[in-house]
């Protein structure tokens, strides 16, 4: 699990009554969830993120609106994803530099494998690229 990929959650319901999606660790998540947080009220086009983690794995889900996510490995491999379905999640492994751009009053929920630890957070882009040498 060292590369990003999309997860599909069950989507139950219909247009007439609405939908329900469920995340259960044993069935859908590639890690035990230790922290959940969400971004909201982000103005259209604003880019959030600009960091990577040494150890933390995450799954990102756009509950509302659209979030464009750009990921990069220390080796320079880039991946772009557009999240706009609440029954779809993006797995982001450690050592992935991320940028998230928000549109349409997006609400992004993030499931993390670790509690927040500032020492796990890498915010220096040059230091991030130095990881490829380690």
GROMACS .gro file of N, CA and C in nm:
model
  402
    1UNK      N    1   0.083  -0.120   0.000
    1UNK     CA    2   0.000   0.000   0.000
    1UNK      C    3   0.087   0.125   0.000
    2UNK      N    4   0.175   0.139  -0.096
    2UNK     CA    5   0.258   0.257  -0.100
    2UNK      C    6   0.221   0.350  -0.216
    3UNK      N    7   0.106   0.330  -0.273
    3UNK     CA    8   0.058   0.417  -0.380
    3UNK      C    9  -0.087   0.455  -0.353
    4UNK      N   10  -0.129   0.573  -0.400
    4UNK     CA   11  -0.268   0.615  -0.379
    4UNK      C   12  -0.364   0.534  -0.466
    5UNK      N   13  -0.485   0.514  -0.416
    5UNK     CA   14  -0.588   0.446  -0.495
    5UNK      C   15  -0.726   0.486  -0.443
    6UNK      N   16  -0.826   0.467  -0.529
    6UNK     CA   17  -0.964   0.499  -0.493
    6UNK      C   18  -1.032   0.379  -0.429
    7UNK      N   19  -1.112   0.406  -0.328
    7UNK     CA   20  -1.195   0.306  -0.261
    7UNK      C   21  -1.340   0.334  -0.294
    8UNK      N   22  -1.419   0.231  -0.310
    8UNK     CA   23  -1.563   0.246  -0.333
    8UNK      C   24  -1.638   0.195  -0.210
    9UNK      N   25  -1.719   0.280  -0.151
    9UNK     CA   26  -1.802   0.240  -0.037
    9UNK      C   27  -1.940   0.202  -0.089
   10UNK      N   28  -2.010   0.116  -0.014
   10UNK     CA   29  -2.146   0.081  -0.053
   10UNK      C   30  -2.232   0.207  -0.059
   11UNK      N   31  -2.320   0.210  -0.157
   11UNK     CA   32  -2.414   0.321  -0.174
   11UNK      C   33  -2.553   0.260  -0.176
   12UNK      N   34  -2.629   0.284  -0.069
   12UNK     CA   35  -2.762   0.225  -0.057
   12UNK      C   36  -2.867   0.335  -0.066
   13UNK      N   37  -2.974   0.309  -0.139
   13UNK     CA   38  -3.082   0.405  -0.150
   13UNK      C   39  -3.122   0.429  -0.293
   14UNK      N   40  -3.187   0.543  -0.317
   14UNK     CA   41  -3.234   0.578  -0.450
   14UNK      C   42  -3.251   0.729  -0.458
   15UNK      N   43  -3.266   0.784  -0.580
   15UNK     CA   44  -3.286   0.929  -0.591
   15UNK      C   45  -3.411   0.977  -0.518
   16UNK      N   46  -3.511   0.890  -0.504
   16UNK     CA   47  -3.636   0.930  -0.440
   16UNK      C   48  -3.624   0.947  -0.289
   17UNK      N   49  -3.537   0.868  -0.226
   17UNK     CA   50  -3.527   0.874  -0.079
   17UNK      C   51  -3.389   0.916  -0.029
   18UNK      N   52  -3.292   0.927  -0.119
   18UNK     CA   53  -3.156   0.962  -0.079
   18UNK      C   54  -3.070   0.839  -0.060
   19UNK      N   55  -2.946   0.861  -0.018
   19UNK     CA   56  -2.848   0.753  -0.010
   19UNK      C   57  -2.781   0.748   0.126
   20UNK      N   58  -2.726   0.633   0.155
   20UNK     CA   59  -2.649   0.607   0.276
   20UNK      C   60  -2.523   0.533   0.234
   21UNK      N   61  -2.409   0.579   0.281
   21UNK     CA   62  -2.282   0.507   0.263
   21UNK      C   63  -2.221   0.485   0.400
   22UNK      N   64  -2.152   0.372   0.415
   22UNK     CA   65  -2.098   0.332   0.544
   22UNK      C   66  -1.949   0.302   0.528
   23UNK      N   67  -1.870   0.342   0.628
   23UNK     CA   68  -1.728   0.306   0.634
   23UNK      C   69  -1.711   0.220   0.758
   24UNK      N   70  -1.670   0.096   0.738
   24UNK     CA   71  -1.639   0.007   0.849
   24UNK      C   72  -1.496  -0.040   0.829
   25UNK      N   73  -1.416  -0.024   0.934
   25UNK     CA   74  -1.273  -0.052   0.925
   25UNK      C   75  -1.244  -0.188   0.863
   26UNK      N   76  -1.306  -0.292   0.911
   26UNK     CA   77  -1.274  -0.427   0.865
   26UNK      C   78  -1.304  -0.448   0.716
   27UNK      N   79  -1.405  -0.378   0.664
   27UNK     CA   80  -1.447  -0.401   0.527
   27UNK      C   81  -1.383  -0.306   0.426
   28UNK      N   82  -1.363  -0.181   0.462
   28UNK     CA   83  -1.326  -0.081   0.363
   28UNK      C   84  -1.193  -0.011   0.387
   29UNK      N   85  -1.155   0.006   0.510
   29UNK     CA   86  -1.040   0.089   0.539
   29UNK      C   87  -0.912   0.005   0.546
   30UNK      N   88  -0.805   0.056   0.485
   30UNK     CA   89  -0.679  -0.018   0.486
   30UNK      C   90  -0.598   0.003   0.615
   31UNK      N   91  -0.659   0.067   0.716
   31UNK     CA   92  -0.593   0.091   0.844
   31UNK      C   93  -0.699   0.116   0.949
   32UNK      N   94  -0.659   0.106   1.076
   32UNK     CA   95  -0.748   0.139   1.186
   32UNK      C   96  -0.756   0.291   1.199
   33UNK      N   97  -0.876   0.344   1.210
   33UNK     CA   98  -0.897   0.488   1.217
   33UNK      C   99  -0.868   0.538   1.358
   34UNK      N  100  -0.776   0.636   1.367
   34UNK     CA  101  -0.741   0.695   1.496
   34UNK      C  102  -0.785   0.840   1.508
   35UNK      N  103  -0.816   0.903   1.394
   35UNK     CA  104  -0.853   1.045   1.395
   35UNK      C  105  -0.942   1.073   1.275
   36UNK      N  106  -1.042   1.158   1.295
   36UNK     CA  107  -1.130   1.202   1.186
   36UNK      C  108  -1.142   1.354   1.196
   37UNK      N  109  -1.125   1.422   1.082
   37UNK     CA  110  -1.146   1.566   1.078
   37UNK      C  111  -1.203   1.604   0.943
   38UNK      N  112  -1.255   1.727   0.931
   38UNK     CA  113  -1.312   1.770   0.804
   38UNK      C  114  -1.279   1.916   0.779
   39UNK      N  115  -1.267   1.947   0.649
   39UNK     CA  116  -1.248   2.084   0.602
   39UNK      C  117  -1.378   2.129   0.539
   40UNK      N  118  -1.419   2.254   0.567
   40UNK     CA  119  -1.543   2.307   0.510
   40UNK      C  120  -1.534   2.459   0.507
   41UNK      N  121  -1.627   2.521   0.436
   41UNK     CA  122  -1.630   2.666   0.419
   41UNK      C  123  -1.500   2.719   0.358
   42UNK      N  124  -1.438   2.636   0.275
   42UNK     CA  125  -1.316   2.676   0.204
   42UNK      C  126  -1.361   2.747   0.076
   43UNK      N  127  -1.318   2.869   0.053
   43UNK     CA  128  -1.359   2.940  -0.069
   43UNK      C  129  -1.317   2.865  -0.196
   44UNK      N  130  -1.399   2.875  -0.300
   44UNK     CA  131  -1.371   2.808  -0.427
   44UNK      C  132  -1.230   2.840  -0.476
   45UNK      N  133  -1.161   2.735  -0.518
   45UNK     CA  134  -1.029   2.750  -0.577
   45UNK      C  135  -0.915   2.754  -0.478
   46UNK      N  136  -0.944   2.766  -0.350
   46UNK     CA  137  -0.838   2.770  -0.250
   46UNK      C  138  -0.771   2.633  -0.242
   47UNK      N  139  -0.637   2.636  -0.232
   47UNK     CA  140  -0.559   2.513  -0.221
   47UNK      C  141  -0.519   2.493  -0.075
   48UNK      N  142  -0.549   2.375  -0.023
   48UNK     CA  143  -0.512   2.337   0.114
   48UNK      C  144  -0.411   2.224   0.104
   49UNK      N  145  -0.351   2.192   0.214
   49UNK     CA  146  -0.255   2.081   0.216
   49UNK      C  147  -0.113   2.133   0.212
   50UNK      N  148  -0.046   2.109   0.099
   50UNK     CA  149   0.095   2.146   0.084
   50UNK      C  150   0.180   2.085   0.195
   51UNK      N  151   0.164   1.955   0.214
   51UNK     CA  152   0.243   1.883   0.312
   51UNK      C  153   0.236   1.733   0.284
   52UNK      N  154   0.317   1.658   0.356
   52UNK     CA  155   0.317   1.511   0.352
   52UNK      C  156   0.331   1.462   0.496
   53UNK      N  157   0.315   1.332   0.513
   53UNK     CA  158   0.333   1.271   0.644
   53UNK      C  159   0.441   1.163   0.634
   54UNK      N  160   0.514   1.145   0.742
   54UNK     CA  161   0.613   1.038   0.747
   54UNK      C  162   0.546   0.903   0.769
   55UNK      N  163   0.444   0.897   0.855
   55UNK     CA  164   0.383   0.769   0.893
   55UNK      C  165   0.233   0.760   0.867
   56UNK      N  166   0.163   0.871   0.875
   56UNK     CA  167   0.017   0.871   0.869
   56UNK      C  168  -0.035   0.833   0.730
   57UNK      N  169  -0.132   0.743   0.731
   57UNK     CA  170  -0.209   0.709   0.612
   57UNK      C  171  -0.345   0.776   0.626
   58UNK      N  172  -0.406   0.814   0.514
   58UNK     CA  173  -0.536   0.878   0.520
   58UNK      C  174  -0.626   0.831   0.408
   59UNK      N  175  -0.758   0.844   0.431
   59UNK     CA  176  -0.859   0.829   0.328
   59UNK      C  177  -0.938   0.958   0.326
   60UNK      N  178  -0.948   1.020   0.208
   60UNK     CA  179  -1.017   1.146   0.188
   60UNK      C  180  -1.149   1.121   0.118
   61UNK      N  181  -1.257   1.182   0.167
   61UNK     CA  182  -1.390   1.167   0.107
   61UNK      C  183  -1.454   1.305   0.095
   62UNK      N  184  -1.494   1.340  -0.027
   62UNK     CA  185  -1.568   1.465  -0.048
   62UNK      C  186  -1.715   1.437  -0.019
   63UNK      N  187  -1.765   1.487   0.094
   63UNK     CA  188  -1.904   1.464   0.131
   63UNK      C  189  -1.998   1.555   0.051
   64UNK      N  190  -1.947   1.669   0.008
   64UNK     CA  191  -2.027   1.766  -0.068
   64UNK      C  192  -1.930   1.846  -0.155
   65UNK      N  193  -1.974   1.883  -0.274
   65UNK     CA  194  -1.889   1.962  -0.363
   65UNK      C  195  -1.782   1.877  -0.428
   66UNK      N  196  -1.679   1.944  -0.477
   66UNK     CA  197  -1.571   1.879  -0.549
   66UNK      C  198  -1.437   1.919  -0.489
   67UNK      N  199  -1.350   1.821  -0.473
   67UNK     CA  200  -1.214   1.846  -0.426
   67UNK      C  201  -1.119   1.780  -0.525
   68UNK      N  202  -1.032   1.862  -0.583
   68UNK     CA  203  -0.928   1.811  -0.673
   68UNK      C  204  -0.802   1.791  -0.591
   69UNK      N  205  -0.751   1.668  -0.592
   69UNK     CA  206  -0.636   1.632  -0.511
   69UNK      C  207  -0.519   1.597  -0.601
   70UNK      N  208  -0.406   1.663  -0.579
   70UNK     CA  209  -0.282   1.633  -0.651
   70UNK      C  210  -0.186   1.571  -0.551
   71UNK      N  211  -0.131   1.455  -0.587
   71UNK     CA  212  -0.037   1.383  -0.502
   71UNK      C  213   0.095   1.366  -0.574
   72UNK      N  214   0.203   1.366  -0.498
   72UNK     CA  215   0.337   1.346  -0.556
   72UNK      C  216   0.420   1.263  -0.459
   73UNK      N  217   0.493   1.165  -0.512
   73UNK     CA  218   0.586   1.086  -0.432
   73UNK      C  219   0.722   1.156  -0.431
   74UNK      N  220   0.810   1.120  -0.338
   74UNK     CA  221   0.942   1.181  -0.336
   74UNK      C  222   1.019   1.156  -0.467
   75UNK      N  223   0.984   1.049  -0.538
   75UNK     CA  224   1.050   1.018  -0.665
   75UNK      C  225   0.993   1.099  -0.781
   76UNK      N  226   0.892   1.181  -0.755
   76UNK     CA  227   0.835   1.267  -0.858
   76UNK      C  228   0.715   1.211  -0.931
   77UNK      N  229   0.667   1.092  -0.893
   77UNK     CA  230   0.546   1.037  -0.957
   77UNK      C  231   0.426   1.118  -0.912
   78UNK      N  232   0.349   1.168  -1.007
   78UNK     CA  233   0.233   1.252  -0.975
   78UNK      C  234   0.103   1.183  -1.012
   79UNK      N  235   0.001   1.205  -0.929
   79UNK     CA  236  -0.133   1.150  -0.952
   79UNK      C  237  -0.233   1.259  -0.920
   80UNK      N  238  -0.335   1.272  -1.005
   80UNK     CA  239  -0.442   1.368  -0.982
   80UNK      C  240  -0.574   1.295  -0.971
   81UNK      N  241  -0.655   1.335  -0.875
   81UNK     CA  242  -0.785   1.274  -0.851
   81UNK      C  243  -0.889   1.384  -0.832
   82UNK      N  244  -1.011   1.359  -0.876
   82UNK     CA  245  -1.122   1.448  -0.851
   82UNK      C  246  -1.223   1.374  -0.766
   83UNK      N  247  -1.245   1.423  -0.645
   83UNK     CA  248  -1.340   1.362  -0.553
   83UNK      C  249  -1.469   1.443  -0.556
   84UNK      N  250  -1.580   1.376  -0.588
   84UNK     CA  251  -1.709   1.445  -0.589
   84UNK      C  252  -1.825   1.352  -0.557
   85UNK      N  253  -1.794   1.229  -0.516
   85UNK     CA  254  -1.898   1.132  -0.481
   85UNK      C  255  -1.876   1.087  -0.336
   86UNK      N  256  -1.974   1.103  -0.249
   86UNK     CA  257  -1.954   1.067  -0.109
   86UNK      C  258  -1.940   0.917  -0.083
   87UNK      N  259  -1.957   0.834  -0.187
   87UNK     CA  260  -1.937   0.691  -0.170
   87UNK      C  261  -1.800   0.647  -0.224
   88UNK      N  262  -1.710   0.745  -0.243
   88UNK     CA  263  -1.578   0.716  -0.297
   88UNK      C  264  -1.473   0.783  -0.209
   89UNK      N  265  -1.366   0.711  -0.178
   89UNK     CA  266  -1.259   0.766  -0.096
   89UNK      C  267  -1.125   0.750  -0.165
   90UNK      N  268  -1.033   0.836  -0.132
   90UNK     CA  269  -0.898   0.831  -0.187
   90UNK      C  270  -0.800   0.794  -0.077
   91UNK      N  271  -0.734   0.679  -0.093
   91UNK     CA  272  -0.630   0.638   0.000
   91UNK      C  273  -0.502   0.713  -0.032
   92UNK      N  274  -0.444   0.778   0.070
   92UNK     CA  275  -0.318   0.851   0.055
   92UNK      C  276  -0.217   0.789   0.152
   93UNK      N  277  -0.114   0.724   0.098
   93UNK     CA  278  -0.013   0.663   0.185
   93UNK      C  279   0.084   0.766   0.240
   94UNK      N  280   0.168   0.727   0.336
   94UNK     CA  281   0.272   0.818   0.383
   94UNK      C  282   0.364   0.857   0.267
   95UNK      N  283   0.438   0.963   0.285
   95UNK     CA  284   0.536   1.012   0.187
   95UNK      C  285   0.471   1.058   0.058
   96UNK      N  286   0.349   1.106   0.064
   96UNK     CA  287   0.281   1.165  -0.053
   96UNK      C  288   0.254   1.312  -0.023
   97UNK      N  289   0.316   1.399  -0.102
   97UNK     CA  290   0.289   1.541  -0.091
   97UNK      C  291   0.150   1.565  -0.148
   98UNK      N  292   0.067   1.638  -0.077
   98UNK     CA  293  -0.070   1.657  -0.122
   98UNK      C  294  -0.106   1.803  -0.129
   99UNK      N  295  -0.189   1.832  -0.231
   99UNK     CA  296  -0.253   1.962  -0.246
   99UNK      C  297  -0.399   1.933  -0.278
  100UNK      N  298  -0.489   2.000  -0.209
  100UNK     CA  299  -0.633   1.981  -0.230
  100UNK      C  300  -0.695   2.115  -0.265
  101UNK      N  301  -0.769   2.119  -0.376
  101UNK     CA  302  -0.835   2.242  -0.421
  101UNK      C  303  -0.985   2.220  -0.412
  102UNK      N  304  -1.055   2.314  -0.349
  102UNK     CA  305  -1.196   2.300  -0.314
  102UNK      C  306  -1.285   2.381  -0.408
  103UNK      N  307  -1.403   2.322  -0.442
  103UNK     CA  308  -1.501   2.388  -0.528
  103UNK      C  309  -1.642   2.351  -0.483
  104UNK      N  310  -1.737   2.441  -0.505
  104UNK     CA  311  -1.879   2.411  -0.479
  104UNK      C  312  -1.913   2.388  -0.334
  105UNK      N  313  -1.857   2.471  -0.245
  105UNK     CA  314  -1.881   2.456  -0.101
  105UNK      C  315  -1.848   2.315  -0.052
  106UNK      N  316  -1.734   2.265  -0.098
  106UNK     CA  317  -1.693   2.129  -0.066
  106UNK      C  318  -1.674   2.108   0.083
  107UNK      N  319  -1.710   1.987   0.125
  107UNK     CA  320  -1.682   1.939   0.260
  107UNK      C  321  -1.599   1.812   0.242
  108UNK      N  322  -1.478   1.814   0.295
  108UNK     CA  323  -1.386   1.701   0.283
  108UNK      C  324  -1.364   1.641   0.420
  109UNK      N  325  -1.398   1.512   0.436
  109UNK     CA  326  -1.371   1.443   0.562
  109UNK      C  327  -1.246   1.357   0.540
  110UNK      N  328  -1.162   1.352   0.644
  110UNK     CA  329  -1.037   1.278   0.636
  110UNK      C  330  -1.030   1.178   0.752
  111UNK      N  331  -1.008   1.052   0.717
  111UNK     CA  332  -0.989   0.944   0.813
  111UNK      C  333  -0.839   0.917   0.821
  112UNK      N  334  -0.781   0.925   0.941
  112UNK     CA  335  -0.636   0.911   0.957
  112UNK      C  336  -0.600   0.789   1.041
  113UNK      N  337  -0.485   0.733   1.009
  113UNK     CA  338  -0.435   0.616   1.081
  113UNK      C  339  -0.365   0.651   1.212
  114UNK      N  340  -0.333   0.778   1.231
  114UNK     CA  341  -0.262   0.823   1.351
  114UNK      C  342  -0.329   0.948   1.408
  115UNK      N  343  -0.313   0.969   1.538
  115UNK     CA  344  -0.355   1.095   1.597
  115UNK      C  345  -0.256   1.201   1.550
  116UNK      N  346  -0.294   1.328   1.559
  116UNK     CA  347  -0.206   1.433   1.509
  116UNK      C  348  -0.077   1.440   1.590
  117UNK      N  349   0.033   1.449   1.520
  117UNK     CA  350   0.165   1.464   1.579
  117UNK      C  351   0.243   1.556   1.486
  118UNK      N  352   0.276   1.676   1.532
  118UNK     CA  353   0.346   1.773   1.448
  118UNK      C  354   0.477   1.716   1.392
  119UNK      N  355   0.542   1.627   1.464
  119UNK     CA  356   0.668   1.568   1.417
  119UNK      C  357   0.647   1.474   1.298
  120UNK      N  358   0.525   1.428   1.276
  120UNK     CA  359   0.493   1.341   1.163
  120UNK      C  360   0.462   1.421   1.037
  121UNK      N  361   0.444   1.550   1.052
  121UNK     CA  362   0.402   1.638   0.943
  121UNK      C  363   0.523   1.700   0.875
  122UNK      N  364   0.533   1.683   0.744
  122UNK     CA  365   0.644   1.736   0.665
  122UNK      C  366   0.592   1.849   0.579
  123UNK      N  367   0.632   1.973   0.608
  123UNK     CA  368   0.581   2.089   0.536
  123UNK      C  369   0.687   2.156   0.447
  124UNK      N  370   0.809   2.108   0.450
  124UNK     CA  371   0.917   2.164   0.368
  124UNK      C  372   0.930   2.081   0.241
  125UNK      N  373   0.898   2.144   0.126
  125UNK     CA  374   0.896   2.072  -0.001
  125UNK      C  375   1.034   2.018  -0.038
  126UNK      N  376   1.139   2.093  -0.011
  126UNK     CA  377   1.275   2.046  -0.041
  126UNK      C  378   1.312   1.925   0.045
  127UNK      N  379   1.274   1.929   0.172
  127UNK     CA  380   1.300   1.815   0.261
  127UNK      C  381   1.219   1.694   0.215
  128UNK      N  382   1.099   1.718   0.165
  128UNK     CA  383   1.017   1.609   0.111
  128UNK      C  384   1.090   1.540  -0.004
  129UNK      N  385   1.143   1.616  -0.097
  129UNK     CA  386   1.216   1.556  -0.211
  129UNK      C  387   1.343   1.485  -0.167
  130UNK      N  388   1.399   1.525  -0.056
  130UNK     CA  389   1.518   1.458  -0.004
  130UNK      C  390   1.486   1.318   0.045
  131UNK      N  391   1.359   1.286   0.068
  131UNK     CA  392   1.319   1.152   0.113
  131UNK      C  393   1.358   1.045   0.011
  132UNK      N  394   1.364   1.080  -0.117
  132UNK     CA  395   1.396   0.980  -0.219
  132UNK      C  396   1.538   0.928  -0.204
  133UNK      N  397   1.620   1.002  -0.135
  133UNK     CA  398   1.758   0.961  -0.116
  133UNK      C  399   1.776   0.879   0.012
  134UNK      N  400   1.671   0.871   0.093
  134UNK     CA  401   1.683   0.796   0.219
  134UNK      C  402   1.620   0.660   0.209
   0.00000   0.00000   0.00000
